[in-house]
Short mmCIF file of C-alpha atoms and ligand atoms in Angstrom, two decimals:
data_model
loop_
_atom_site.label_atom_id
_atom_site.label_comp_id
_atom_site.label_asym_id
_atom_site.label_seq_id
_atom_site.Cartn_x
_atom_site.Cartn_y
_atom_site.Cartn_z
CA MET A 297 -40.69 -4.13 -9.93
CA ILE A 298 -37.81 -5.95 -11.63
CA ARG A 299 -36.08 -3.55 -14.03
CA GLU A 300 -33.73 -4.14 -16.96
CA ILE A 301 -30.01 -3.99 -16.15
CA ILE A 302 -27.92 -1.94 -18.57
CA THR A 303 -24.83 -3.77 -19.79
CA TYR A 304 -21.44 -2.74 -21.20
CA PRO A 305 -20.84 -0.89 -23.55
CA ASN A 306 -24.04 1.15 -22.99
CA LYS A 307 -22.91 4.83 -22.76
CA LEU A 308 -25.20 5.51 -19.79
CA LEU A 309 -22.76 3.53 -17.62
CA LYS A 310 -20.23 6.35 -18.19
CA VAL A 311 -22.56 9.07 -16.90
CA LYS A 312 -21.71 10.72 -13.55
CA SER A 313 -24.67 10.23 -11.20
CA LYS A 314 -26.40 13.17 -9.51
CA LYS A 315 -26.83 13.89 -5.80
CA VAL A 316 -30.21 12.98 -4.27
CA GLU A 317 -31.85 16.08 -2.76
CA CYS A 318 -35.32 14.80 -1.94
CA PHE A 319 -35.90 11.62 0.11
CA ASP A 320 -39.43 10.97 -1.12
CA GLN A 321 -41.59 8.00 -2.16
CA GLU A 322 -40.01 8.04 -5.64
CA ILE A 323 -36.58 7.30 -4.10
CA HIS A 324 -38.09 4.60 -1.86
CA THR A 325 -39.69 2.91 -4.90
CA LEU A 326 -36.40 3.13 -6.79
CA LEU A 327 -34.56 1.49 -3.86
CA ASP A 328 -37.19 -1.28 -3.74
CA ASP A 329 -36.90 -1.84 -7.51
CA MET A 330 -33.10 -1.98 -7.23
CA TYR A 331 -33.33 -4.65 -4.52
CA GLU A 332 -35.81 -6.79 -6.49
CA THR A 333 -33.71 -6.43 -9.67
CA MET A 334 -30.43 -7.28 -7.91
CA ILE A 335 -31.86 -10.35 -6.16
CA SER A 336 -33.48 -11.58 -9.40
CA LYS A 337 -29.98 -11.71 -10.95
CA ASN A 338 -28.18 -13.20 -7.93
CA GLY A 339 -26.27 -9.96 -7.39
CA ILE A 340 -24.79 -8.62 -4.16
CA GLY A 341 -24.45 -4.99 -5.19
CA LEU A 342 -26.13 -2.57 -7.58
CA ALA A 343 -25.94 1.14 -8.41
CA SER A 344 -29.06 2.95 -9.65
CA VAL A 345 -27.36 3.96 -12.91
CA GLN A 346 -27.28 0.23 -13.79
CA ILE A 347 -31.07 0.35 -14.12
CA GLY A 348 -30.97 3.62 -16.05
CA GLU A 349 -31.31 6.09 -13.14
CA PRO A 350 -28.07 8.07 -12.75
CA LEU A 351 -28.51 9.09 -9.10
CA ASP A 352 -26.05 8.75 -6.19
CA ILE A 353 -27.72 5.58 -4.92
CA LEU A 354 -26.29 2.10 -4.37
CA ILE A 355 -27.29 -1.02 -2.49
CA ILE A 356 -25.21 -3.88 -1.09
CA ASN A 357 -26.49 -7.17 0.32
CA LEU A 358 -23.67 -9.55 1.20
CA PRO A 359 -24.32 -13.17 2.20
CA ASN A 360 -23.85 -13.85 5.94
CA LYS A 361 -21.59 -16.48 7.62
CA ASP A 362 -24.12 -19.21 6.68
CA ASP A 363 -23.98 -18.01 3.05
CA LYS A 364 -27.56 -16.72 3.32
CA GLN A 365 -28.44 -13.41 1.66
CA LEU A 366 -30.92 -11.86 4.10
CA LYS A 367 -32.88 -8.66 3.40
CA GLU A 368 -32.20 -7.55 6.99
CA ASP A 369 -28.52 -7.26 6.00
CA LEU A 370 -29.32 -4.98 3.04
CA VAL A 371 -27.40 -1.69 3.10
CA GLU A 372 -29.03 1.21 1.23
CA VAL A 373 -26.62 4.01 0.47
CA ILE A 374 -27.44 7.50 -0.80
CA ASN A 375 -24.94 10.30 -1.57
CA PRO A 376 -21.88 8.31 -0.41
CA LYS A 377 -18.45 9.79 0.30
CA ILE A 378 -15.34 7.72 0.99
CA ILE A 379 -13.52 9.73 3.64
CA GLN A 380 -10.50 7.59 4.43
CA THR A 381 -8.94 4.37 3.10
CA LYS A 382 -6.30 1.97 4.46
CA GLY A 383 -4.37 -0.96 3.04
CA THR A 384 -4.95 -2.90 -0.18
CA THR A 385 -6.62 -6.18 -1.05
CA LEU A 386 -7.12 -8.25 -4.21
CA TYR A 387 -10.50 -9.76 -5.09
CA THR A 388 -11.99 -11.40 -8.18
CA GLU A 389 -14.84 -9.03 -9.00
CA GLY A 390 -17.95 -9.44 -11.12
CA CYS A 391 -20.60 -6.92 -12.17
CA LEU A 392 -24.21 -7.35 -13.29
CA SER A 393 -23.46 -4.86 -16.10
CA VAL A 394 -20.59 -7.04 -17.35
CA PRO A 395 -22.20 -10.50 -16.99
CA GLU A 396 -20.07 -13.65 -17.03
CA TYR A 397 -16.78 -11.76 -16.71
CA TYR A 398 -14.66 -11.88 -13.56
CA GLU A 399 -11.21 -10.46 -12.94
CA ASP A 400 -8.89 -9.58 -10.05
CA VAL A 401 -9.03 -5.96 -8.92
CA GLU A 402 -6.96 -4.24 -6.23
CA ARG A 403 -8.80 -1.92 -3.84
CA ALA A 404 -8.48 -0.48 -0.35
CA GLN A 405 -9.00 -3.12 2.38
CA TRP A 406 -10.60 -0.66 4.85
CA ILE A 407 -12.70 2.45 4.29
CA GLU A 408 -14.43 5.07 6.37
CA VAL A 409 -17.60 6.31 4.67
CA GLU A 410 -20.36 8.81 5.08
CA TYR A 411 -23.76 8.51 3.40
CA GLN A 412 -27.48 9.03 3.88
CA ASP A 413 -30.14 6.37 4.38
CA ARG A 414 -33.54 6.30 2.61
CA ASP A 415 -34.90 8.90 5.06
CA GLY A 416 -31.96 11.26 4.65
CA ASN A 417 -30.31 10.43 8.00
CA LEU A 418 -26.53 10.89 7.92
CA ILE A 419 -24.54 7.69 8.59
CA ASN A 420 -20.81 7.47 9.30
CA CYS A 421 -19.24 4.00 9.43
CA GLU A 422 -16.23 1.84 8.69
CA TYR A 423 -16.15 -1.20 6.41
CA ASP A 424 -13.47 -3.76 5.65
CA ASP A 425 -12.83 -6.73 3.34
CA LEU A 426 -15.75 -7.73 1.04
CA MET A 427 -18.02 -4.90 2.21
CA ALA A 428 -15.26 -2.34 1.56
CA ILE A 429 -14.62 -3.87 -1.89
CA ALA A 430 -18.32 -3.85 -2.81
CA PHE A 431 -18.74 -0.26 -1.58
CA GLN A 432 -15.80 0.95 -3.70
CA HIS A 433 -17.03 -1.02 -6.76
CA GLU A 434 -20.50 0.58 -6.48
CA CYS A 435 -19.10 4.09 -5.81
CA ASP A 436 -17.11 3.75 -9.04
CA HIS A 437 -20.44 3.25 -10.89
CA LEU A 438 -21.63 6.60 -9.52
CA ASN A 439 -18.52 8.18 -11.10
CA GLY A 440 -19.24 6.47 -14.44
CA GLU A 441 -16.50 3.88 -13.99
CA LEU A 442 -16.53 0.10 -14.35
CA PHE A 443 -14.13 -2.42 -12.80
CA ILE A 444 -12.82 -3.34 -16.26
CA GLU A 445 -11.22 0.12 -16.39
CA LYS A 446 -8.87 -1.03 -13.61
CA LEU A 447 -7.47 -3.92 -15.67
CA SER A 448 -3.97 -3.92 -17.13
CA TYR A 449 -3.64 -2.90 -20.79
CA LEU A 450 -3.29 -6.50 -21.97
CA LYS A 451 -6.18 -7.86 -19.86
CA ARG A 452 -8.43 -5.03 -21.09
CA LYS A 453 -7.48 -5.73 -24.72
CA LYS A 454 -8.29 -9.43 -24.25
CA PHE A 455 -11.59 -8.55 -22.56
CA GLU A 456 -12.63 -6.18 -25.40
CA LYS A 457 -11.88 -8.86 -28.02
CA GLU A 458 -13.88 -11.53 -26.13
CA TRP A 459 -16.75 -9.11 -25.35
CA LYS A 460 -17.12 -8.03 -29.02
CA LYS A 461 -17.30 -11.71 -30.01
CA LYS A 462 -19.88 -12.41 -27.29
CA ILE A 463 -22.11 -9.45 -28.32
CA LYS A 464 -21.88 -10.41 -32.02
CA GLY A 465 -22.95 -13.96 -31.18
CA LYS A 466 -26.06 -12.66 -29.41
CA LYS A 467 -27.28 -10.58 -32.43
C1 Y12 B 718 -17.33 -7.78 -4.66
C2 Y12 B 718 -17.04 -7.40 -5.95
C3 Y12 B 718 -17.98 -6.75 -6.71
C4 Y12 B 718 -19.22 -6.46 -6.18
C5 Y12 B 718 -20.20 -5.74 -7.02
C6 Y12 B 718 -21.50 -6.44 -7.18
N1 Y12 B 718 -21.39 -7.49 -8.15
C7 Y12 B 718 -22.38 -8.39 -8.34
O1 Y12 B 718 -23.37 -8.36 -7.65
C8 Y12 B 718 -22.18 -9.38 -9.42
C9 Y12 B 718 -23.11 -10.25 -9.70
C10 Y12 B 718 -23.08 -11.23 -10.79
C11 Y12 B 718 -24.09 -12.18 -10.83
C12 Y12 B 718 -24.12 -13.13 -11.83
O2 Y12 B 718 -25.12 -14.07 -11.90
C13 Y12 B 718 -26.26 -13.85 -12.66
O3 Y12 B 718 -26.35 -12.89 -13.39
C14 Y12 B 718 -27.33 -14.85 -12.54
C15 Y12 B 718 -23.11 -13.15 -12.78
O4 Y12 B 718 -23.11 -14.23 -13.66
C16 Y12 B 718 -23.60 -14.13 -14.92
O5 Y12 B 718 -23.84 -13.06 -15.38
C17 Y12 B 718 -23.81 -15.40 -15.62
C18 Y12 B 718 -22.12 -12.19 -12.75
C19 Y12 B 718 -22.10 -11.22 -11.76
C20 Y12 B 718 -19.49 -6.83 -4.88
C21 Y12 B 718 -18.54 -7.49 -4.12
CO1 CO B 719 -20.94 -3.31 -10.98
#
């Protein structure tokens, strides 16, 4: 089922997500809903809190070398931990909860992570470049943080002014 995506400045986006303890059908349905919702909005990453479920769950589905976004490349991540990071990289990020806004953010270029899959199996792996960026962006959601919080003071001020104007125009 396609669910509604919560957008900034909804306070739920600031909530710290909770650890998943039970890997049951409810979690599987939530993961399926997240995938359908993300694809329906042309997204490549989504955290469950963005559809109103503050749980430690995120999904990432990057396009492949042929620019095709295949479901077989979908990564479902539950209870993630970033264990180690290396280097830095700059990327112009976007977020389905902050639609039509993109800005450069600096993050680690390489990460070692640990998480569980939909059946509770423990996974340990390493990611770099876009996958590492997406993973860090989505983990921030689980901590109640958005990429706009990483902007400089002046960029954030400009964003807030533009965003208020945009929201007002939609009322
Ligand atoms: C690198 C950086 C950040 C991420 C996090 C995941 N971000 C997204 O999936 C962003 C998607 C997005 C899609 C949009 O298109 C539509 O909504 C149709 C979009 O444009 C508009 O809102 C008009 C903005 C963001 C992963 C990797
Ligand atoms: Co986001």
